[in-house]
Amino acid sequence: MEFSGEKAHWNLVDEERKHINLPRRFSFGNNEADSDFTSARTSCVSAASFPLWPISPETPWTRSPVRASSSPPLLYHCLASLHRSEGNIFSIAVTNDFVFTGSASSRIHAWKQPDCTEMGHIKATSGEIRAILAYGKMLFTTHGDYKIRVWDVSLTENFRPKKTITLPRRRSFFSYGKKNNQQHRDSISCISYNHKEKLLYTGSWDKTVKVWKISEKRCVDSFVAHEGHVNAIVLNQEDGCVFTCSSDGTVKIWRRVFRESSHILTMTLKFQPSPVNTLALYLSPSECILYSGSSDGLINFWEKERMSSRYNHGGFLQGHHFAVLCLATIKDLILSGSEDATIRIWRREAGNSFHSCLAVIDGHHGPVKCLAAALETEEIMMGLLVYSASLDQTFKVWRVKVYPTEKETLEKSEANDQHSKTTDCKMIPVLSPSWVERKIQGSDF
């Protein structure tokens, strides 16, 4: 294991060169082809099917297609594009301070938010990093030796992470030769963390899910979850429900037995014959929606009933031409990355199951393998930073600005009017009738 901040094998092409401070180890592409590669493009769908508003040729923003609206719902542009020769990036994790990437090179790179300055990397000698998860000051990584490592990344100025745990722990000399049931037998493809119970869930291509108690540094439960590779695992942090999906075409819901470590299967959601590659959960005080992306290009979603806690199929989102490989949710937006090399941004309307596609981003030249998003601002319009990695060996950063819907604009306008009226009322003095009467009569007080 080695920590390094040396020159990385990256070429940086930045659309906002004058506005972002980049470290000296990054170099800009000076030729025209490089500029073309990272410039934001008009959506391939919108060019044929949707009218576009006139836009200044100097601006990097691209208008997205809209449906019968007088103003664009979303603007985006590519903030930075990083090309690497070390291998494909398999996973992205975002914290308040850093963006972490795991790849086939055995290196975990750390980038400073939001200016994409590389802080350094962790060099592990245990194979590719398939899955990464960040929570608080902890970073969880899975490695080619089928083990999980936990890092302390609490230092934000000087990137010097400290490895705190390796799971499973190294066995004693006397236990060699015995079968180790705690370790996965194949690549660990996905990872999730229960914040409340401090439980770490790992899913593997060996068809199993394992549950780890971080404080005790041991596996507390292991079960065969599917008949094929376990591709994704997500948790509902409110009720502890565990969702898994697999190449066998199923999505399953698991619950932990009360006051025990074991888990039981409560529901199987099978709505498509094709492999399910990814999951994402939308959670709000009033709603819980599970999204799944499959190899047929569809994004199915299930809505949770309030009374029975059952998940009913609500429909599917159609738009991608090939397999959906990754999903991410933030606020009322759903982001999807596909084998067709595009990223789609969807918005769900409050109170119903209708989803609209706000943008099709086609900046990559290969399948989009992983996505992550971070909220930048919510003033006037919602600002996001979207991070995407593709099998074309590029890592891109997108700045996205989402306009509020007409309903939200109207509600804000009414709230502002009401606030203005209230303020005006507070500023009007209330005069005593007896004072007014004496003032009219000219009497002294």
Coordinates of C-alpha atoms in Angstrom, one line a residue:
M1 CA 0.0 0.0 0.0
E2 CA 1.4 3.4 -0.9
F3 CA 0.1 7.0 -0.7
S4 CA 1.0 9.3 -3.5
G5 CA 0.4 12.8 -4.8
E6 CA 2.8 12.4 -7.8
K7 CA 2.1 13.2 -11.4
A8 CA -0.8 11.1 -12.5
H9 CA -1.5 9.6 -16.0
W10 CA -4.2 12.1 -16.8
N11 CA -4.8 14.7 -19.4
L12 CA -7.2 17.4 -18.4
V13 CA -9.4 19.3 -20.8
D14 CA -11.4 22.0 -19.1
E15 CA -14.3 24.0 -20.5
E16 CA -13.9 26.7 -17.9
R17 CA -10.1 27.1 -18.0
K18 CA -10.0 30.6 -16.7
H19 CA -12.3 30.0 -13.7
I20 CA -10.8 26.8 -12.1
N21 CA -7.5 26.4 -10.3
L22 CA -5.9 23.2 -11.5
P23 CA -2.7 21.7 -10.1
R24 CA 0.4 21.9 -12.2
R25 CA 0.5 18.1 -12.9
F26 CA -2.6 18.5 -15.1
S27 CA -2.1 19.6 -18.7
F28 CA -4.6 21.2 -21.0
G29 CA -5.2 19.8 -24.5
N30 CA -4.2 22.6 -27.0
N31 CA -5.5 21.0 -30.1
E32 CA -8.9 21.4 -31.6
A33 CA -9.8 17.7 -31.2
D34 CA -9.4 17.9 -27.5
S35 CA -11.6 20.9 -27.3
D36 CA -14.2 19.1 -29.3
F37 CA -14.0 16.0 -27.2
T38 CA -15.2 17.8 -24.0
S39 CA -17.6 20.4 -25.4
A40 CA -21.2 20.0 -24.5
R41 CA -23.3 18.7 -27.3
T42 CA -26.9 19.0 -28.3
S43 CA -28.9 16.0 -27.3
C44 CA -29.1 13.4 -30.1
V45 CA -32.8 13.1 -29.4
S46 CA -33.5 16.8 -29.2
A47 CA -31.9 17.6 -32.5
A48 CA -34.5 15.6 -34.4
S49 CA -37.5 15.7 -32.2
F50 CA -37.6 18.9 -30.1
P51 CA -37.3 22.6 -30.9
L52 CA -34.1 24.3 -29.5
W53 CA -33.9 27.9 -28.3
P54 CA -31.3 30.2 -29.8
I55 CA -28.1 30.1 -27.8
S56 CA -25.0 32.2 -27.9
P57 CA -22.1 30.3 -29.7
E58 CA -19.7 31.4 -26.9
T59 CA -21.6 29.8 -24.0
P60 CA -20.7 26.3 -23.0
W61 CA -24.2 25.5 -21.8
T62 CA -26.5 23.2 -23.8
R63 CA -30.2 23.4 -23.7
S64 CA -32.1 20.2 -23.1
P65 CA -35.3 19.1 -24.9
V66 CA -38.5 20.2 -23.2
R67 CA -42.1 19.5 -23.5
A68 CA -44.4 22.5 -24.3
S69 CA -42.6 24.9 -22.0
S70 CA -41.6 28.5 -22.5
S71 CA -38.3 28.1 -20.7
P72 CA -35.7 25.3 -20.6
P73 CA -35.9 23.0 -17.6
L74 CA -32.2 22.2 -17.5
L75 CA -28.8 23.5 -18.6
Y76 CA -25.5 21.6 -18.5
H77 CA -21.9 21.6 -19.7
C78 CA -18.8 19.6 -19.2
L79 CA -16.6 21.2 -16.6
A80 CA -13.6 18.8 -16.9
S81 CA -12.6 15.7 -18.7
L82 CA -9.9 13.4 -17.5
H83 CA -8.4 10.6 -19.6
R84 CA -6.3 7.9 -18.1
S85 CA -4.3 5.0 -19.4
E86 CA -4.3 3.0 -16.1
G87 CA -7.5 1.1 -16.8
N88 CA -11.2 1.6 -16.5
I89 CA -12.9 3.3 -13.5
F90 CA -15.4 1.0 -11.9
S91 CA -16.7 3.1 -9.0
I92 CA -17.2 6.7 -7.8
A93 CA -17.9 7.9 -4.2
V94 CA -18.5 11.5 -3.2
T95 CA -18.2 13.2 0.2
N96 CA -18.3 16.9 1.2
D97 CA -14.6 17.2 0.6
F98 CA -13.5 14.6 -1.9
V99 CA -14.4 12.6 -4.9
F100 CA -12.9 9.1 -4.9
T101 CA -12.5 6.8 -7.9
G102 CA -11.6 3.1 -7.9
S103 CA -10.3 1.3 -11.0
A104 CA -8.6 -1.7 -12.5
S105 CA -5.2 -0.2 -11.7
S106 CA -5.4 -1.0 -7.9
R107 CA -5.3 2.8 -7.2
I108 CA -7.9 4.8 -5.3
H109 CA -7.6 8.4 -6.6
A110 CA -8.9 11.4 -4.5
W111 CA -10.0 14.6 -6.0
K112 CA -10.9 17.8 -4.2
Q113 CA -14.5 19.1 -4.5
P114 CA -15.5 21.1 -6.5
D115 CA -12.4 22.2 -8.5
C116 CA -11.2 18.6 -9.4
T117 CA -7.7 19.1 -7.9
E118 CA -6.0 15.8 -7.4
M119 CA -5.1 15.3 -3.8
G120 CA -3.2 12.0 -4.2
H121 CA -3.9 8.3 -4.4
I122 CA -3.8 5.1 -2.4
K123 CA -1.9 2.4 -4.1
A124 CA -3.1 -1.1 -3.0
T125 CA -1.4 -4.3 -4.1
S126 CA -4.5 -6.4 -4.0
G127 CA -6.0 -6.1 -7.4
E128 CA -8.8 -4.0 -9.0
I129 CA -11.2 -1.9 -6.9
R130 CA -14.7 -2.8 -8.0
A131 CA -16.8 -0.9 -5.4
I132 CA -16.3 2.2 -3.2
L133 CA -18.5 3.7 -0.5
A134 CA -17.9 6.9 1.5
Y135 CA -19.7 7.7 4.8
G136 CA -18.5 10.4 7.1
K137 CA -14.8 10.1 7.6
M138 CA -14.8 6.4 6.5
L139 CA -14.0 5.1 3.1
F140 CA -14.9 1.5 2.3
T141 CA -13.2 -0.2 -0.7
T142 CA -13.4 -3.7 -2.2
H143 CA -10.4 -5.4 -3.8
G144 CA -9.3 -8.1 -6.1
D145 CA -8.3 -10.4 -3.3
Y146 CA -12.0 -10.5 -2.3
K147 CA -11.5 -8.5 0.8
I148 CA -12.8 -5.2 2.1
R149 CA -10.7 -2.4 3.5
V150 CA -11.8 0.6 5.6
W151 CA -9.8 3.9 5.5
D152 CA -9.9 6.9 7.8
V153 CA -10.0 10.0 5.5
S154 CA -10.6 12.6 8.1
L155 CA -7.6 14.7 7.1
T156 CA -8.8 17.0 4.3
E157 CA -5.7 19.2 3.8
N158 CA -3.0 16.6 3.4
F159 CA -4.4 13.5 1.9
R160 CA -2.9 10.8 4.2
P161 CA -5.6 8.2 4.7
K162 CA -5.0 5.5 7.3
K163 CA -6.2 1.9 6.8
T164 CA -8.1 1.0 9.9
I165 CA -9.7 -2.4 9.1
T166 CA -9.3 -5.3 6.7
L167 CA -12.3 -7.7 6.4
P168 CA -12.1 -10.5 6.9
R169 CA -9.2 -10.3 9.4
R170 CA -6.1 -12.3 8.8
R171 CA -6.5 -15.7 10.4
S172 CA -4.2 -17.1 13.0
F173 CA -1.5 -19.6 12.2
F174 CA -3.5 -22.5 13.8
S175 CA -6.6 -21.8 11.6
Y176 CA -4.8 -22.3 8.2
G177 CA -6.1 -25.2 6.3
K178 CA -9.6 -24.7 7.6
K179 CA -12.3 -23.3 5.3
N180 CA -12.9 -19.6 5.7
N181 CA -16.7 -19.0 5.4
Q182 CA -16.3 -15.3 6.1
Q183 CA -14.6 -14.4 2.8
H184 CA -16.3 -14.0 -0.6
R185 CA -15.3 -16.5 -3.3
D186 CA -15.5 -14.1 -6.2
S187 CA -15.3 -10.3 -7.0
I188 CA -17.2 -8.1 -4.6
S189 CA -19.3 -6.0 -7.0
C190 CA -21.3 -3.8 -4.6
I191 CA -21.4 -2.4 -1.1
S192 CA -23.8 -0.5 1.2
Y193 CA -23.8 0.7 4.8
N194 CA -26.5 0.8 7.4
H195 CA -25.7 4.1 9.3
K196 CA -27.9 3.3 12.3
E197 CA -26.8 -0.3 13.0
K198 CA -23.2 0.2 11.8
L199 CA -23.6 -2.8 9.5
L200 CA -21.7 -3.1 6.1
Y201 CA -23.4 -5.1 3.3
T202 CA -21.3 -6.6 0.5
G203 CA -22.7 -8.3 -2.6
S204 CA -20.5 -10.6 -4.8
W205 CA -20.4 -12.5 -8.1
D206 CA -20.4 -15.6 -5.9
K207 CA -24.2 -15.0 -5.5
T208 CA -24.0 -14.2 -1.8
V209 CA -24.5 -11.2 0.4
K210 CA -22.4 -10.8 3.5
V211 CA -23.1 -8.6 6.5
W212 CA -20.2 -7.2 8.5
K213 CA -20.3 -5.6 12.0
I214 CA -17.7 -2.9 11.7
S215 CA -17.1 -2.5 15.5
E216 CA -16.5 -6.2 15.9
K217 CA -14.6 -6.6 12.6
R218 CA -16.4 -9.8 11.7
C219 CA -19.0 -11.2 9.4
V220 CA -22.3 -11.6 11.3
D221 CA -24.4 -13.0 8.5
S222 CA -24.0 -14.6 5.0
F223 CA -26.7 -15.9 2.7
V224 CA -27.1 -16.9 -1.0
A225 CA -29.2 -14.0 -2.4
H226 CA -29.6 -14.9 -6.0
E227 CA -29.1 -17.5 -8.7
G228 CA -26.7 -15.2 -10.6
H229 CA -24.2 -12.5 -9.9
V230 CA -25.2 -9.9 -7.3
N231 CA -24.8 -6.6 -9.2
A232 CA -26.1 -4.0 -6.8
I233 CA -27.3 -3.5 -3.2
V234 CA -29.0 -0.5 -1.6
L235 CA -30.5 0.2 1.8
N236 CA -33.5 2.1 3.1
Q237 CA -31.9 3.9 6.0
E238 CA -35.3 4.5 7.7
D239 CA -36.6 0.9 8.0
G240 CA -33.4 -1.1 7.3
C241 CA -34.8 -2.8 4.2
V242 CA -32.1 -4.3 2.0
F243 CA -32.6 -4.4 -1.8
T244 CA -30.5 -6.6 -4.1
C245 CA -30.5 -7.2 -7.8
S246 CA -28.9 -9.8 -10.0
S247 CA -28.0 -11.1 -13.4
D248 CA -30.8 -13.7 -12.9
G249 CA -33.3 -10.9 -13.6
T250 CA -34.7 -10.4 -10.1
V251 CA -34.8 -7.7 -7.5
K252 CA -35.2 -8.9 -3.9
I253 CA -36.1 -7.3 -0.6
W254 CA -34.6 -8.5 2.6
R255 CA -35.2 -7.7 6.3
R256 CA -33.1 -8.3 9.3
V257 CA -34.7 -10.5 11.9
F258 CA -35.5 -8.4 15.0
R259 CA -32.7 -8.5 17.6
E260 CA -30.8 -11.0 15.4
S261 CA -28.1 -10.8 12.7
S262 CA -29.8 -13.1 10.2
H263 CA -31.9 -11.8 7.2
I264 CA -35.1 -13.1 5.6
L265 CA -36.5 -12.7 2.1
T266 CA -39.7 -10.7 2.2
M267 CA -40.4 -10.0 -1.5
T268 CA -39.2 -10.8 -5.0
L269 CA -39.8 -8.3 -7.7
K270 CA -39.5 -9.9 -11.1
F271 CA -40.8 -7.7 -13.9
Q272 CA -38.2 -8.3 -16.7
P273 CA -36.5 -11.3 -18.1
S274 CA -33.2 -9.5 -18.7
P275 CA -30.4 -9.0 -16.1
V276 CA -30.7 -6.2 -13.6
N277 CA -27.5 -4.2 -13.4
T278 CA -28.1 -1.4 -10.9
L279 CA -30.5 0.0 -8.2
A280 CA -31.2 3.4 -6.7
L281 CA -33.6 4.5 -4.0
Y282 CA -35.6 7.8 -3.8
L283 CA -36.5 8.6 -0.3
S284 CA -38.6 11.4 1.1
P285 CA -40.8 11.9 4.2
S286 CA -43.9 10.8 2.2
E287 CA -42.5 8.5 -0.5
C288 CA -40.1 5.7 -1.1
I289 CA -39.4 4.6 -4.7
L290 CA -37.0 1.9 -5.9
Y291 CA -35.5 2.2 -9.4
S292 CA -33.8 -0.6 -11.3
G293 CA -31.8 -0.5 -14.5
S294 CA -31.6 -3.6 -16.7
S295 CA -29.9 -4.9 -19.8
D296 CA -33.0 -4.3 -22.0
G297 CA -32.5 -0.5 -21.6
L298 CA -35.5 0.0 -19.3
I299 CA -35.6 1.6 -15.8
N300 CA -38.4 0.0 -13.8
F301 CA -39.6 1.6 -10.6
W302 CA -41.6 0.4 -7.6
E303 CA -43.6 2.5 -5.2
K304 CA -43.9 1.6 -1.5
E305 CA -47.4 1.5 0.0
R306 CA -47.8 3.4 3.2
M307 CA -50.0 1.0 5.0
S308 CA -48.7 -2.4 3.9
S309 CA -45.1 -1.5 3.1
R310 CA -45.4 -3.5 -0.1
Y311 CA -43.7 -2.4 -3.3
N312 CA -46.0 -2.1 -6.3
H313 CA -44.7 -1.7 -9.8
G314 CA -45.3 1.8 -11.0
G315 CA -44.0 1.6 -14.5
F316 CA -40.8 2.0 -16.4
L317 CA -38.7 4.7 -18.1
Q318 CA -37.8 4.1 -21.7
G319 CA -35.1 6.0 -23.6
H320 CA -31.8 4.2 -23.5
H321 CA -31.0 2.0 -26.5
F322 CA -28.8 -0.5 -24.7
A323 CA -28.2 -1.7 -21.1
V324 CA -28.6 0.7 -18.2
L325 CA -25.4 0.2 -16.2
C326 CA -25.7 2.8 -13.3
L327 CA -28.3 4.9 -11.5
A328 CA -28.2 7.8 -9.1
T329 CA -30.9 9.8 -7.3
I330 CA -30.7 13.3 -5.9
K331 CA -33.7 15.4 -4.8
D332 CA -36.5 14.7 -7.4
L333 CA -34.0 13.8 -10.2
I334 CA -32.9 10.4 -11.4
L335 CA -29.6 10.0 -13.4
S336 CA -29.0 7.0 -15.6
G337 CA -25.9 5.9 -17.4
S338 CA -26.0 3.4 -20.2
E339 CA -24.1 1.1 -22.5
D340 CA -25.2 3.5 -25.3
A341 CA -22.7 6.0 -24.0
T342 CA -25.3 8.5 -22.9
I343 CA -26.4 9.9 -19.5
R344 CA -30.1 10.8 -19.1
I345 CA -31.5 13.1 -16.4
W346 CA -35.1 12.4 -15.5
R347 CA -37.4 14.4 -13.2
R348 CA -40.3 12.9 -11.3
E349 CA -43.4 15.0 -10.8
A350 CA -44.6 15.3 -7.2
G351 CA -47.7 13.4 -6.3
N352 CA -47.8 11.1 -9.3
S353 CA -45.8 8.5 -11.3
F354 CA -45.0 10.7 -14.3
H355 CA -41.3 11.1 -15.2
S356 CA -39.9 13.4 -17.9
C357 CA -36.5 13.2 -19.5
L358 CA -34.9 16.6 -19.1
A359 CA -31.6 16.0 -20.9
V360 CA -29.6 13.4 -22.8
I361 CA -25.9 14.0 -22.3
D362 CA -23.7 12.2 -24.9
G363 CA -20.2 13.4 -24.1
H364 CA -18.7 9.9 -23.6
H365 CA -17.5 7.6 -26.3
G366 CA -18.1 4.3 -24.5
P367 CA -20.5 2.7 -22.0
V368 CA -21.1 4.8 -18.9
K369 CA -20.1 2.5 -16.0
C370 CA -20.7 4.7 -12.9
L371 CA -22.4 7.9 -11.8
A372 CA -22.4 10.1 -8.7
A373 CA -24.0 13.5 -8.0
A374 CA -23.5 16.2 -5.4
L375 CA -25.7 19.2 -4.7
E376 CA -24.1 22.6 -5.3
T377 CA -26.9 25.1 -4.7
E378 CA -30.7 25.3 -4.3
E379 CA -31.1 29.1 -4.7
I380 CA -33.4 30.1 -7.5
M381 CA -32.4 27.0 -9.4
M382 CA -30.9 23.7 -8.3
G383 CA -27.2 23.3 -9.1
L384 CA -25.5 19.9 -9.3
L385 CA -22.1 18.5 -10.0
V386 CA -22.4 15.2 -11.8
Y387 CA -19.4 12.8 -12.0
S388 CA -19.4 10.0 -14.6
A389 CA -16.9 7.4 -15.7
S390 CA -16.9 5.4 -18.9
L391 CA -15.3 2.4 -20.3
D392 CA -13.6 4.8 -22.8
Q393 CA -11.3 5.4 -19.9
T394 CA -12.5 8.9 -19.2
F395 CA -13.8 10.5 -16.1
K396 CA -16.0 13.6 -16.6
V397 CA -17.4 16.3 -14.4
W398 CA -20.6 18.0 -15.4
R399 CA -22.2 21.2 -14.0
V400 CA -26.0 20.9 -14.2
K401 CA -28.5 23.7 -13.5
V402 CA -32.1 22.7 -13.1
Y403 CA -34.9 25.3 -13.3
P404 CA -37.8 24.8 -11.0
T405 CA -41.1 23.5 -12.5
E406 CA -43.9 25.9 -13.2
K407 CA -45.8 24.6 -10.1
E408 CA -42.7 25.3 -7.9
T409 CA -42.2 28.7 -9.4
L410 CA -45.9 29.6 -8.7
E411 CA -45.7 28.3 -5.1
K412 CA -42.5 30.3 -4.4
S413 CA -44.1 33.4 -6.0
E414 CA -47.2 33.0 -3.8
A415 CA -45.1 32.4 -0.7
N416 CA -43.0 35.6 -1.5
D417 CA -46.3 37.6 -2.0
Q418 CA -47.6 36.4 1.3
H419 CA -44.4 37.2 3.1
S420 CA -44.4 40.7 1.5
K421 CA -47.9 41.3 2.7
T422 CA -47.1 40.1 6.2
T423 CA -44.1 42.4 6.3
D424 CA -46.1 45.4 5.0
C425 CA -48.7 44.7 7.7
K426 CA -46.0 44.6 10.4
M427 CA -44.7 48.0 9.3
I428 CA -48.1 49.8 9.6
P429 CA -48.4 51.5 13.1
V430 CA -51.6 50.8 15.0
L431 CA -52.9 54.1 16.5
S432 CA -55.0 54.4 19.7
P433 CA -58.5 55.8 19.0
S434 CA -58.2 58.1 22.1
W435 CA -54.9 59.4 20.9
V436 CA -56.5 60.2 17.5
E437 CA -59.4 62.0 19.1
R438 CA -57.2 64.2 21.3
K439 CA -54.9 65.0 18.3
I440 CA -58.0 66.2 16.3
Q441 CA -59.1 68.3 19.2
G442 CA -55.6 69.8 19.6
S443 CA -55.5 69.0 23.2
D444 CA -52.1 68.5 25.0
F445 CA -51.1 65.1 26.4

